[in-house]
PDB file of C-alpha atoms in Angstrom:
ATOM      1  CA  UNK D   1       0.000   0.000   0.000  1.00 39.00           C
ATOM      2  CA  UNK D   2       1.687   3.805  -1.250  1.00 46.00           C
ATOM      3  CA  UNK D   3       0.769   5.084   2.325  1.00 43.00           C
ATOM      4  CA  UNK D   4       2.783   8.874   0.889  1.00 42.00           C
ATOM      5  CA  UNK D   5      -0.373  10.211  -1.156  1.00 42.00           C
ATOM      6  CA  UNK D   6       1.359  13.387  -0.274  1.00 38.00           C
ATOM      7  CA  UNK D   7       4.680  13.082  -2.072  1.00 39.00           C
ATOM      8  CA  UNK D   8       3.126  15.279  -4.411  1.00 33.00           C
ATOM      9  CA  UNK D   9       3.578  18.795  -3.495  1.00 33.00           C
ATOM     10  CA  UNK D  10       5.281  21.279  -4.906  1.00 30.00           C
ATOM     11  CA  UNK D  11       8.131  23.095  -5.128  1.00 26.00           C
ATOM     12  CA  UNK D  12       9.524  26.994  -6.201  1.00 23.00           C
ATOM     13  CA  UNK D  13      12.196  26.062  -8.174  1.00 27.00           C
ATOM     14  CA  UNK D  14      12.228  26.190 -11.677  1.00 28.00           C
ATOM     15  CA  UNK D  15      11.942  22.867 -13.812  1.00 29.00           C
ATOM     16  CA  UNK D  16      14.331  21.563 -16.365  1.00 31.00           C
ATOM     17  CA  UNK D  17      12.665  20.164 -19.856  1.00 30.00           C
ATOM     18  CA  UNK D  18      10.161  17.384 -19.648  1.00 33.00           C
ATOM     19  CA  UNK D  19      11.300  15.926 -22.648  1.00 33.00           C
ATOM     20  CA  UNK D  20       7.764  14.775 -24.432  1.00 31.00           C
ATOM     21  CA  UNK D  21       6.002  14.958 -21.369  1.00 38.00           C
ATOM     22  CA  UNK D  22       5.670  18.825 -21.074  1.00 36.00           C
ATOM     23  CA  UNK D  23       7.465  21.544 -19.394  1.00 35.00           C
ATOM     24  CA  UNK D  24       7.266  23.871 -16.913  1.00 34.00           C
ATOM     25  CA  UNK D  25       9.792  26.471 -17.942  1.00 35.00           C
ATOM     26  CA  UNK D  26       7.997  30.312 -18.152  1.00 32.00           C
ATOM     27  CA  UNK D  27       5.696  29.843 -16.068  1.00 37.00           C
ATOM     28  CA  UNK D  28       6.055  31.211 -12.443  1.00 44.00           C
ATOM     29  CA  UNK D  29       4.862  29.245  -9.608  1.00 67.00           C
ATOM     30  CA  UNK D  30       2.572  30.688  -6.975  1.00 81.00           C
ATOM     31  CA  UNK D  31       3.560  27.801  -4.415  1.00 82.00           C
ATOM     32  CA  UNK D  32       3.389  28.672  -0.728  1.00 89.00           C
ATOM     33  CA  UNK D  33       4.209  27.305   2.693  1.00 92.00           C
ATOM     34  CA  UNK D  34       1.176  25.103   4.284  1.00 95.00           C
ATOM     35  CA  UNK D  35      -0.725  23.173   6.907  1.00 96.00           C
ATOM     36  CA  UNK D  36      -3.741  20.695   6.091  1.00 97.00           C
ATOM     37  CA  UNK D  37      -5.621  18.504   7.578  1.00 98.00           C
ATOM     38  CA  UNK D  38      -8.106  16.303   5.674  1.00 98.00           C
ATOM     39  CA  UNK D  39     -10.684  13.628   7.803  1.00 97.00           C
ATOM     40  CA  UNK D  40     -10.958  10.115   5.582  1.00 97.00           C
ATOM     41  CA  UNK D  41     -13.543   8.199   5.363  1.00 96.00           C
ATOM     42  CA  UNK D  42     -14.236   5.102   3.238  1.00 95.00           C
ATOM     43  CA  UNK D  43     -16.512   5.439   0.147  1.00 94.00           C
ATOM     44  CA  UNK D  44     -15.901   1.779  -1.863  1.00 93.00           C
ATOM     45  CA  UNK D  45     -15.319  -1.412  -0.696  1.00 92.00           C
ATOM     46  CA  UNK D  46     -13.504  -4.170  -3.180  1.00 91.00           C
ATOM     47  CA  UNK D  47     -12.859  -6.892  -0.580  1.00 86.00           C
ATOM     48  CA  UNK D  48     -15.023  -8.859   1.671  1.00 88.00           C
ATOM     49  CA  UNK D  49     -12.161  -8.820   4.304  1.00 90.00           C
ATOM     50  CA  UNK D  50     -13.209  -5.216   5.743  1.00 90.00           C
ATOM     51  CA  UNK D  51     -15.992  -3.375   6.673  1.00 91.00           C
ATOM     52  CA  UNK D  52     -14.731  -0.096   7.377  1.00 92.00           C
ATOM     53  CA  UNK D  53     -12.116   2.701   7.067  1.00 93.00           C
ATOM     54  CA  UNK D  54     -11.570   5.874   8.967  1.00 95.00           C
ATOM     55  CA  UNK D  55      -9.036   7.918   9.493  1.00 96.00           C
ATOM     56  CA  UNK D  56      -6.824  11.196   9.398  1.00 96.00           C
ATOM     57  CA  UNK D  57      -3.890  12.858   7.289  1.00 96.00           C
ATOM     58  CA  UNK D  58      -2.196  16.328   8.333  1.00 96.00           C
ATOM     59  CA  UNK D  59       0.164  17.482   5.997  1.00 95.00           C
ATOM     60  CA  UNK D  60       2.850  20.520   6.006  1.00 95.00           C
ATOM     61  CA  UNK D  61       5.160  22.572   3.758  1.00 93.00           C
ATOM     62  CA  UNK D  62       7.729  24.346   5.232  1.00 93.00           C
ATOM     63  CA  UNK D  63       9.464  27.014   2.767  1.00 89.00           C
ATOM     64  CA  UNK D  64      13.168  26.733   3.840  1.00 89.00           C
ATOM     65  CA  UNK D  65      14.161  29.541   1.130  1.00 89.00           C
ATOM     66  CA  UNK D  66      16.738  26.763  -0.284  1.00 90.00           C
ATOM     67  CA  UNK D  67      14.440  24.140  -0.433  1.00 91.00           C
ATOM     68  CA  UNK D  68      10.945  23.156   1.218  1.00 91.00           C
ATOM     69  CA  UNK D  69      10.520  20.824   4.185  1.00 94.00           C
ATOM     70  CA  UNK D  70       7.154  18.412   3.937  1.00 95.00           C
ATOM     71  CA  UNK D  71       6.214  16.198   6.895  1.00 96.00           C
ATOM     72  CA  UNK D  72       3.083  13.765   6.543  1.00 96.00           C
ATOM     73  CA  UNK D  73       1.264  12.504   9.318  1.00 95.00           C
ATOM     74  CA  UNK D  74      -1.370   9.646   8.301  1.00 94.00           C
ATOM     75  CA  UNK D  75      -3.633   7.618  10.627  1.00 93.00           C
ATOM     76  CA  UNK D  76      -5.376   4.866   9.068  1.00 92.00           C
ATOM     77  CA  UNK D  77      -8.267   2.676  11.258  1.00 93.00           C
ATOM     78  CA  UNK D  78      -9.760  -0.277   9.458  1.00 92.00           C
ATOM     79  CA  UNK D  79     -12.323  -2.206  10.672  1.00 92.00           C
ATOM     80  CA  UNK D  80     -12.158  -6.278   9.506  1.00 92.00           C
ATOM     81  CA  UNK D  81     -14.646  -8.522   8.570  1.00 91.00           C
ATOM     82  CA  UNK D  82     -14.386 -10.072  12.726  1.00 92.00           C
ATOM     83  CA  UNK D  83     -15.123  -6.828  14.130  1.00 90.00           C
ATOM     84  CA  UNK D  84     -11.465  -6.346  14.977  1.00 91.00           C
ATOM     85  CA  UNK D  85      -9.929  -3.288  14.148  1.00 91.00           C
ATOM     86  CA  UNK D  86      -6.094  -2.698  12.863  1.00 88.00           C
ATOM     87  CA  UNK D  87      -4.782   0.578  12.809  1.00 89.00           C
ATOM     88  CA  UNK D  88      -1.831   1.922  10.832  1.00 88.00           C
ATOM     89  CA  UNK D  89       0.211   5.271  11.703  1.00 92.00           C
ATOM     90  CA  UNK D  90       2.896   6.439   8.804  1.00 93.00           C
ATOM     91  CA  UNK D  91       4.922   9.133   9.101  1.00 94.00           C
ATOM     92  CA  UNK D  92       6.842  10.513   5.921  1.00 95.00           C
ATOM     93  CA  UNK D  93       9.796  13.717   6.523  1.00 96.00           C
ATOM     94  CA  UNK D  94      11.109  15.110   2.954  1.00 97.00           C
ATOM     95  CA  UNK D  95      13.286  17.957   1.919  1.00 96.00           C
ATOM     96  CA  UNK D  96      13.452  18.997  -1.824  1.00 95.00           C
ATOM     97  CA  UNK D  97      15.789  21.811  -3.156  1.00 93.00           C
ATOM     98  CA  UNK D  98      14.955  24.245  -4.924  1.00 88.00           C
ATOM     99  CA  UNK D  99      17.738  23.578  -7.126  1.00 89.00           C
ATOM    100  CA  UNK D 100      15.963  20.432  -8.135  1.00 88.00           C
ATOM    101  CA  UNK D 101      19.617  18.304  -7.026  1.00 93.00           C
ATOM    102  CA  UNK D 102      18.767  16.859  -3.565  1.00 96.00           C
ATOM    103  CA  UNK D 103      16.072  14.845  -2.439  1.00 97.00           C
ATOM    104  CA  UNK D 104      16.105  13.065   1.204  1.00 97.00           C
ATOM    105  CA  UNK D 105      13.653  10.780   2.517  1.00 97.00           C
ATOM    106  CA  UNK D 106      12.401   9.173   4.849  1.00 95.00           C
ATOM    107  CA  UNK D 107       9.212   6.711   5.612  1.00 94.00           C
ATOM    108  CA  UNK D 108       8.287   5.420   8.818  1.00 93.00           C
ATOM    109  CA  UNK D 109       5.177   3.185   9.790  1.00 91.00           C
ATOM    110  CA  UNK D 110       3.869   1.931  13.422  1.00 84.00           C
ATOM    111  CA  UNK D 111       2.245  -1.053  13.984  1.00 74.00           C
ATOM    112  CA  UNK D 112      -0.890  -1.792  16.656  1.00 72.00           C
ATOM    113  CA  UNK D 113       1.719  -1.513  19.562  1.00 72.00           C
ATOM    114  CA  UNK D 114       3.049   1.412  18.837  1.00 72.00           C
ATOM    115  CA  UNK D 115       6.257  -0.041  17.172  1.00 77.00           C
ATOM    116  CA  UNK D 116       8.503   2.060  14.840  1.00 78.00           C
ATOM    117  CA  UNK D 117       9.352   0.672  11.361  1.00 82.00           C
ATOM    118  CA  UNK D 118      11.193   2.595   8.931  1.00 78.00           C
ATOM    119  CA  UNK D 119      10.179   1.452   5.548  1.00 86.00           C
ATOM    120  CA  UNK D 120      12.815   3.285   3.390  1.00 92.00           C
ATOM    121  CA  UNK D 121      14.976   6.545   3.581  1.00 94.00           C
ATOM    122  CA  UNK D 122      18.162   8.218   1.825  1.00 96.00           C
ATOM    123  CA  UNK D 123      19.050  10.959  -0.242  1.00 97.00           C
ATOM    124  CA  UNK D 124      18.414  11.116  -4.272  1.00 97.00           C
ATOM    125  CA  UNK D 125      20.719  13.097  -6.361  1.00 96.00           C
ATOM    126  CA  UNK D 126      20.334  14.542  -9.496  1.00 95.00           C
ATOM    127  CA  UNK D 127      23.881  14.152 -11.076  1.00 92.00           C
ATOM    128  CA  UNK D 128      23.018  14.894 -15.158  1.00 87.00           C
ATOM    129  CA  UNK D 129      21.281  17.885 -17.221  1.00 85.00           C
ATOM    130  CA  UNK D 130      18.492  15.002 -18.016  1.00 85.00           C
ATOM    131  CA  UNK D 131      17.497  14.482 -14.744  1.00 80.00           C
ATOM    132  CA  UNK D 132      19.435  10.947 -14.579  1.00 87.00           C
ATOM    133  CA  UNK D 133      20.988  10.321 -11.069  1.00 94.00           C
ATOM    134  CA  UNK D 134      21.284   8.076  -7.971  1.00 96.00           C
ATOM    135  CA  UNK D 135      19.955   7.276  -4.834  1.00 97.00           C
ATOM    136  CA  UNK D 136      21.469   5.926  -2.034  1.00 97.00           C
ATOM    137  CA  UNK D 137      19.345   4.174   0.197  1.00 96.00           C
ATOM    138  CA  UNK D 138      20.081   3.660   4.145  1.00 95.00           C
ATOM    139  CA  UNK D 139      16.869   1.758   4.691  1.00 93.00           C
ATOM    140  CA  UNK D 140      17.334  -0.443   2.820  1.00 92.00           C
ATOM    141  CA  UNK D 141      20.963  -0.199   4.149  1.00 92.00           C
ATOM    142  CA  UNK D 142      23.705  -0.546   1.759  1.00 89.00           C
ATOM    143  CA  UNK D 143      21.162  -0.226  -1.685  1.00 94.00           C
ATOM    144  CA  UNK D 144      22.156   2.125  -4.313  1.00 96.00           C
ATOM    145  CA  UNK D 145      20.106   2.423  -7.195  1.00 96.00           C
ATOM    146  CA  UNK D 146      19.976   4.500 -10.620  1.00 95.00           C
ATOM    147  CA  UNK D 147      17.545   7.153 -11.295  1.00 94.00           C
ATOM    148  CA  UNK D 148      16.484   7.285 -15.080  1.00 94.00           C
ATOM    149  CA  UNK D 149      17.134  10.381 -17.296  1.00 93.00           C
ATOM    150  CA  UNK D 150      13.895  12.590 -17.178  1.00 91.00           C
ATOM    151  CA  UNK D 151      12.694  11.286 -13.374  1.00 94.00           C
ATOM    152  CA  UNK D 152      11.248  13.958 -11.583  1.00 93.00           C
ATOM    153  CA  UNK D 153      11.431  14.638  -7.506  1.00 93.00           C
ATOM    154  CA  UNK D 154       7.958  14.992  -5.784  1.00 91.00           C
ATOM    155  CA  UNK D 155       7.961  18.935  -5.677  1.00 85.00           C
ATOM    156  CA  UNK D 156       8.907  18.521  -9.184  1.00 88.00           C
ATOM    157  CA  UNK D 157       6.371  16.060 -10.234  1.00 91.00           C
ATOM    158  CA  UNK D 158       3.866  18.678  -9.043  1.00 87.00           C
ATOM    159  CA  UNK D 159       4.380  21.801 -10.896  1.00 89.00           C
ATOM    160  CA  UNK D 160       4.767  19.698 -13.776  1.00 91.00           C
ATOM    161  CA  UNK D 161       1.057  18.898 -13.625  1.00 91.00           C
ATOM    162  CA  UNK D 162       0.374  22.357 -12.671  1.00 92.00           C
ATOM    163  CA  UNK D 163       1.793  23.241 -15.800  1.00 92.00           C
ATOM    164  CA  UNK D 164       0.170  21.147 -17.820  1.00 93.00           C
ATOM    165  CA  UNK D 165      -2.990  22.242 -16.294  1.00 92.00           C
ATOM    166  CA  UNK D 166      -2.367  25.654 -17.240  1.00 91.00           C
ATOM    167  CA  UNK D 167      -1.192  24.700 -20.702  1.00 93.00           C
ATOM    168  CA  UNK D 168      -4.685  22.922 -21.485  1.00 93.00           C
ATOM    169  CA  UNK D 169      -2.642  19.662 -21.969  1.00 94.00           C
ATOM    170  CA  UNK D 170      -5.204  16.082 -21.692  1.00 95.00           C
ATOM    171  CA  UNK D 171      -1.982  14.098 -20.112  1.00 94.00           C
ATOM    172  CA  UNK D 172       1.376  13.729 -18.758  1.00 94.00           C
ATOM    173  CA  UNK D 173       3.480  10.504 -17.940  1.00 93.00           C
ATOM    174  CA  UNK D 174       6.889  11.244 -16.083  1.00 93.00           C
ATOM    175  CA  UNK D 175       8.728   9.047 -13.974  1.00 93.00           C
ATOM    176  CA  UNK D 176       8.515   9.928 -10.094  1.00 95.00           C
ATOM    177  CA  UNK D 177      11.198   9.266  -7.522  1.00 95.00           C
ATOM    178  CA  UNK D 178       9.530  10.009  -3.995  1.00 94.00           C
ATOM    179  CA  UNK D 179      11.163   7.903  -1.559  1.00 93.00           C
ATOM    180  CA  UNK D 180       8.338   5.559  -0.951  1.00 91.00           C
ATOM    181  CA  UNK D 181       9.323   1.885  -1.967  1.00 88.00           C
ATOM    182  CA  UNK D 182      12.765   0.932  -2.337  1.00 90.00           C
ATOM    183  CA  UNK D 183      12.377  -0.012  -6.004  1.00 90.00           C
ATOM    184  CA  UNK D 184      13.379   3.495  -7.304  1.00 93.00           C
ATOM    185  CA  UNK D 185      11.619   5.322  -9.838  1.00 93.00           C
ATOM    186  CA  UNK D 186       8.135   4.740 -10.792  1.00 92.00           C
ATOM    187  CA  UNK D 187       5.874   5.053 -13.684  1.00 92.00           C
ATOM    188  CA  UNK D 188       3.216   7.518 -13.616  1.00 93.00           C
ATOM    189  CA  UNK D 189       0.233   8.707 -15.678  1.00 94.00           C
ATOM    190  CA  UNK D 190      -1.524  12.414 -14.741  1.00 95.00           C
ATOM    191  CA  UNK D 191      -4.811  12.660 -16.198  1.00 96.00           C
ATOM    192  CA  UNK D 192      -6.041  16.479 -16.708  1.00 96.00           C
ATOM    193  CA  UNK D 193      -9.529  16.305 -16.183  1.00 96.00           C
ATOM    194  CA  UNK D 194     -10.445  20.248 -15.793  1.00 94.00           C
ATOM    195  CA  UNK D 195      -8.658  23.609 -15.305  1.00 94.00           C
ATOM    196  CA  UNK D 196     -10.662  25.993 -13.841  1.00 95.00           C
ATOM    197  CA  UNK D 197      -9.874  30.031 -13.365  1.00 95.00           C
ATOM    198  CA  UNK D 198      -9.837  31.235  -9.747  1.00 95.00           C
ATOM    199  CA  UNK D 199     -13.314  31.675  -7.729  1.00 95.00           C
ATOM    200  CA  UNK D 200     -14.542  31.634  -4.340  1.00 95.00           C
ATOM    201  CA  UNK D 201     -14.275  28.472  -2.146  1.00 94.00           C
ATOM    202  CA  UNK D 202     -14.618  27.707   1.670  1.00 94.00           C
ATOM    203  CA  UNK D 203     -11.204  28.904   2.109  1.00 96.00           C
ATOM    204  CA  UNK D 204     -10.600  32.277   1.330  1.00 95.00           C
ATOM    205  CA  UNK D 205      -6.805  31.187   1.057  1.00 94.00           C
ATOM    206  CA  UNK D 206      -7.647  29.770  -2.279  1.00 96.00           C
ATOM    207  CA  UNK D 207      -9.822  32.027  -3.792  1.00 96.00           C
ATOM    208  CA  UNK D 208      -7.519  33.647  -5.516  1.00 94.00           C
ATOM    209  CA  UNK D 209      -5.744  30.834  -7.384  1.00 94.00           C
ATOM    210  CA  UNK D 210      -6.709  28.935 -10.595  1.00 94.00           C
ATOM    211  CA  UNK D 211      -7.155  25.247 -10.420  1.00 95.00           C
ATOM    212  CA  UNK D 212      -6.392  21.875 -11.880  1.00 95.00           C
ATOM    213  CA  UNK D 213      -8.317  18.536 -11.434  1.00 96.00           C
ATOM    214  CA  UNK D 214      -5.736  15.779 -12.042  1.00 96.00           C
ATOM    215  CA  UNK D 215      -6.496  11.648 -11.945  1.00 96.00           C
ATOM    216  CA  UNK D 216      -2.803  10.280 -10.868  1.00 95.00           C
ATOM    217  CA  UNK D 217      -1.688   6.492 -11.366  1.00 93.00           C
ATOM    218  CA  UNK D 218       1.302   5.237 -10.282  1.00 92.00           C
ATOM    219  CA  UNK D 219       2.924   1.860 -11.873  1.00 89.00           C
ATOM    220  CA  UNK D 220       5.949  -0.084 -10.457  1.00 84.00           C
ATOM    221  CA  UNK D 221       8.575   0.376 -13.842  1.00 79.00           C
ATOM    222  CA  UNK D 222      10.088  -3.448 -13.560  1.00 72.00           C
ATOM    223  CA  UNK D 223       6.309  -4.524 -13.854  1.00 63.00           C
ATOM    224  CA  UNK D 224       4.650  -4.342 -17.314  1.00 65.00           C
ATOM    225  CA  UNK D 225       1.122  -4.129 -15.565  1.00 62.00           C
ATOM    226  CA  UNK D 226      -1.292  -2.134 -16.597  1.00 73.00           C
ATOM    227  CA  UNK D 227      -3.159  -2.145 -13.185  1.00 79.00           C
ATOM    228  CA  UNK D 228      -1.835   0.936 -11.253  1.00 83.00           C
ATOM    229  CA  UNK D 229      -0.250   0.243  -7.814  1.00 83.00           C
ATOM    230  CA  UNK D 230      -1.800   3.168  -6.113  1.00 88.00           C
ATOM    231  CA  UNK D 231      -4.375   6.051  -7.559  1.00 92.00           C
ATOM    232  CA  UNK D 232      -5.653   9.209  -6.496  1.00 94.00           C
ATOM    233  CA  UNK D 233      -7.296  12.156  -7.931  1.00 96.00           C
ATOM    234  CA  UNK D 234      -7.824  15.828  -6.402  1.00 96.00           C
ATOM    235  CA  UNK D 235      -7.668  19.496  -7.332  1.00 96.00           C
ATOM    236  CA  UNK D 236      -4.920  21.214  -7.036  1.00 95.00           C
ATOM    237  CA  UNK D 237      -4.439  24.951  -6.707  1.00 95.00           C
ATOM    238  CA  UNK D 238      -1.627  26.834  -7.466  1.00 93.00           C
ATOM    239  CA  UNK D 239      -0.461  27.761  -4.164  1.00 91.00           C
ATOM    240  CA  UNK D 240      -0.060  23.966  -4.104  1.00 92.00           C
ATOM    241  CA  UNK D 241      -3.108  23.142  -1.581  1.00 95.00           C
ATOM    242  CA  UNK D 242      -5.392  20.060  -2.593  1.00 96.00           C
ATOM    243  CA  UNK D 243      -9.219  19.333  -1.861  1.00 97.00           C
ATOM    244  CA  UNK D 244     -11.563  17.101  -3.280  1.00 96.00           C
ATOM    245  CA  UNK D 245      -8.913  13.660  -2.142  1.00 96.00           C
ATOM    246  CA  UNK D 246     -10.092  10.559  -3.718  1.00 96.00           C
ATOM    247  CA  UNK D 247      -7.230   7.642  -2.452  1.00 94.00           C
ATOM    248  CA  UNK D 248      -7.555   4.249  -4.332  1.00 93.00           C
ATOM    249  CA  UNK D 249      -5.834   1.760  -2.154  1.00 88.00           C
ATOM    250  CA  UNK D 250      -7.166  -1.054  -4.537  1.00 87.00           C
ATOM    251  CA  UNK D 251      -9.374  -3.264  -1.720  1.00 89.00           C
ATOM    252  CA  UNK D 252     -11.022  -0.211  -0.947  1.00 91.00           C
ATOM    253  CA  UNK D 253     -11.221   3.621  -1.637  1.00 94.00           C
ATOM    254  CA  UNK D 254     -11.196   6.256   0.302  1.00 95.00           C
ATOM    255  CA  UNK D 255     -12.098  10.190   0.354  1.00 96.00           C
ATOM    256  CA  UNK D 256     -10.283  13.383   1.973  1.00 96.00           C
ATOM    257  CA  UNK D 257     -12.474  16.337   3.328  1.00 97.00           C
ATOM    258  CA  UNK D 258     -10.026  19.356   3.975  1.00 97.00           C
ATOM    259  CA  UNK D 259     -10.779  20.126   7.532  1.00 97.00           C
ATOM    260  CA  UNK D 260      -8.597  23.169   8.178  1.00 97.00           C
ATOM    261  CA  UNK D 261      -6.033  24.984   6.115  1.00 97.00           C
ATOM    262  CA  UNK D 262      -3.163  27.585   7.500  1.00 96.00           C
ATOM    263  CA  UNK D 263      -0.940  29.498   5.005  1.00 95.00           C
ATOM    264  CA  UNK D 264       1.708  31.057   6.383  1.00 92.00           C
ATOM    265  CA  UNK D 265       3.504  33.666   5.996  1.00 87.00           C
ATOM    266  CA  UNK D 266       6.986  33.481   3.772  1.00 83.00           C
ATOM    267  CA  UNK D 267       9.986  34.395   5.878  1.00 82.00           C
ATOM    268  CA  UNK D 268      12.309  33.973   2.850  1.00 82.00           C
ATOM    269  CA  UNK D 269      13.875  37.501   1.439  1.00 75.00           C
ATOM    270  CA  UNK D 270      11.779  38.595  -1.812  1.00 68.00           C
ATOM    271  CA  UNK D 271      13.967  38.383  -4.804  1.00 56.00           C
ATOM    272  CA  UNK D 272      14.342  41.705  -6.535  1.00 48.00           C
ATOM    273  CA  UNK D 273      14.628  42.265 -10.247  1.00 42.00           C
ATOM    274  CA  UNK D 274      17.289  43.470 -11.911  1.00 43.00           C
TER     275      UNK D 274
END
């Protein structure tokens, strides 16, 4: 199970060329600093093994001037077919650049008794103009693997289908390095299903930003299946917040209601023009 819906988010810095897939060069990014917190709750069932799903995600971006922090806190309860319950706590720390070099990670998961597991963590480097590279794992300890020319990092990943949003494109399919299995890179496929120009919502903190509704797949690469791993589809504004969650976990499928929403304020120095 991809337990890191939120690997996602976006960056500042500037992208390098998508190859086919699009890019995101001239266009300035209105991505901000933020804290969300979404209530789940289960809307299809797949499996005769549960009978319910609850839980909680609270997510926050952190805009270190040089890069942005992103901590995820997910809390999953699911209720089986015995009337027993299992619940499932992950924890996932990032920091991107800016730069779009550096990428660390790391992805932690408690069990019923409280236990600490970390899944997988490192650092992921960008070491070529085509966005080929390397990661080098410590959980798993010892693993190094490659990164493919044209992989993106999450932050990257997410003003790339921004972009396409605001270039009317129908579809975008880069690879995706977030941290999250220890396979390396994986497949993805963004489906642009609407953009829409900026109007008023719940949160005044959005009204000002356009929008983009995006269906997201994600496919392991060594795999030639055409079933995704993992799915999810939202809307995305520009300032990088998302509502509207929809999390396919495959035996079931789950939706996020944003709950509450802080922006704060920027403490990085304002770039001045020349």
């Amino acid at each position: 199970m991809k337990l890191s819906v939120f690997a996602l988010l976006a960056t500042l810095a500037p992208l390098p060329a998508l190859a086919a897939n699009g890019s995101a060069t001239d266009l300035a990014s209105q991505l901000t600093g933020q804290h969300a917190v979404y209530t789940l709750g289960l809307s299809k069932l797949r499996t005769h093994d549960i009978t319910g799903a609850t839980g909680q995600m609270s997510f926050n971006v952190v805009d270190g001037c040089t890069g942005w922090a992103t901590t995820q806190h997910m809390t999953l309860i699911i209720r089986n077919v015995d009337g027993s319950l299992s619940k499932s706590v992950s924890d996932y720390v990032t920091w991107e650049s800016k730069d779009g070099k550096t990428f660390s990670f790391k992805l932690t998961e408690h069990d019923d008794s409280g236990k600490e597991k970390i899944d997988d963590a490192g650092v992921a480097t960008h070491t070529s103009s085509n966005d080929g590279g390397i990661i080098k794992y410590t959980t798993p300890a010892n693993t190094e693997l490659k990164l493919p020319p044209g992989t993106l990092f999450p932050m990257q990943h997410t003003e790339a289908l921004l972009a396409a949003g605001r270039a009317r494109k129908t579809f975008i399919s880069p690879l995706l390095f977030d941290g999250t299995t220890a396979d390396g890179a994986q497949a993805t496929f963004v489906t642009i299903l609407g953009h829409h120009v900026p109007e008023k919502t719940k949160w005044a903190a959005l009204d000002k930003y356009a929008s983009t509704d995006v269906d997201i797949a994600f496919f392991e690469r060594k795999h030639d299946d055409e079933t995704p791993d993992f799915r999810t589809s939202m809307r995305y504004y520009e300032n990088g917040v998302a509502t509207g969650l929809v999390l396919d976990f495959g035996d079931f499928v789950m939706t996020g209601k944003l709950t509450s929403l802080t922006i704060p304020p920027s403490a990085c120095p304002v770039s001045k023009a020349p």
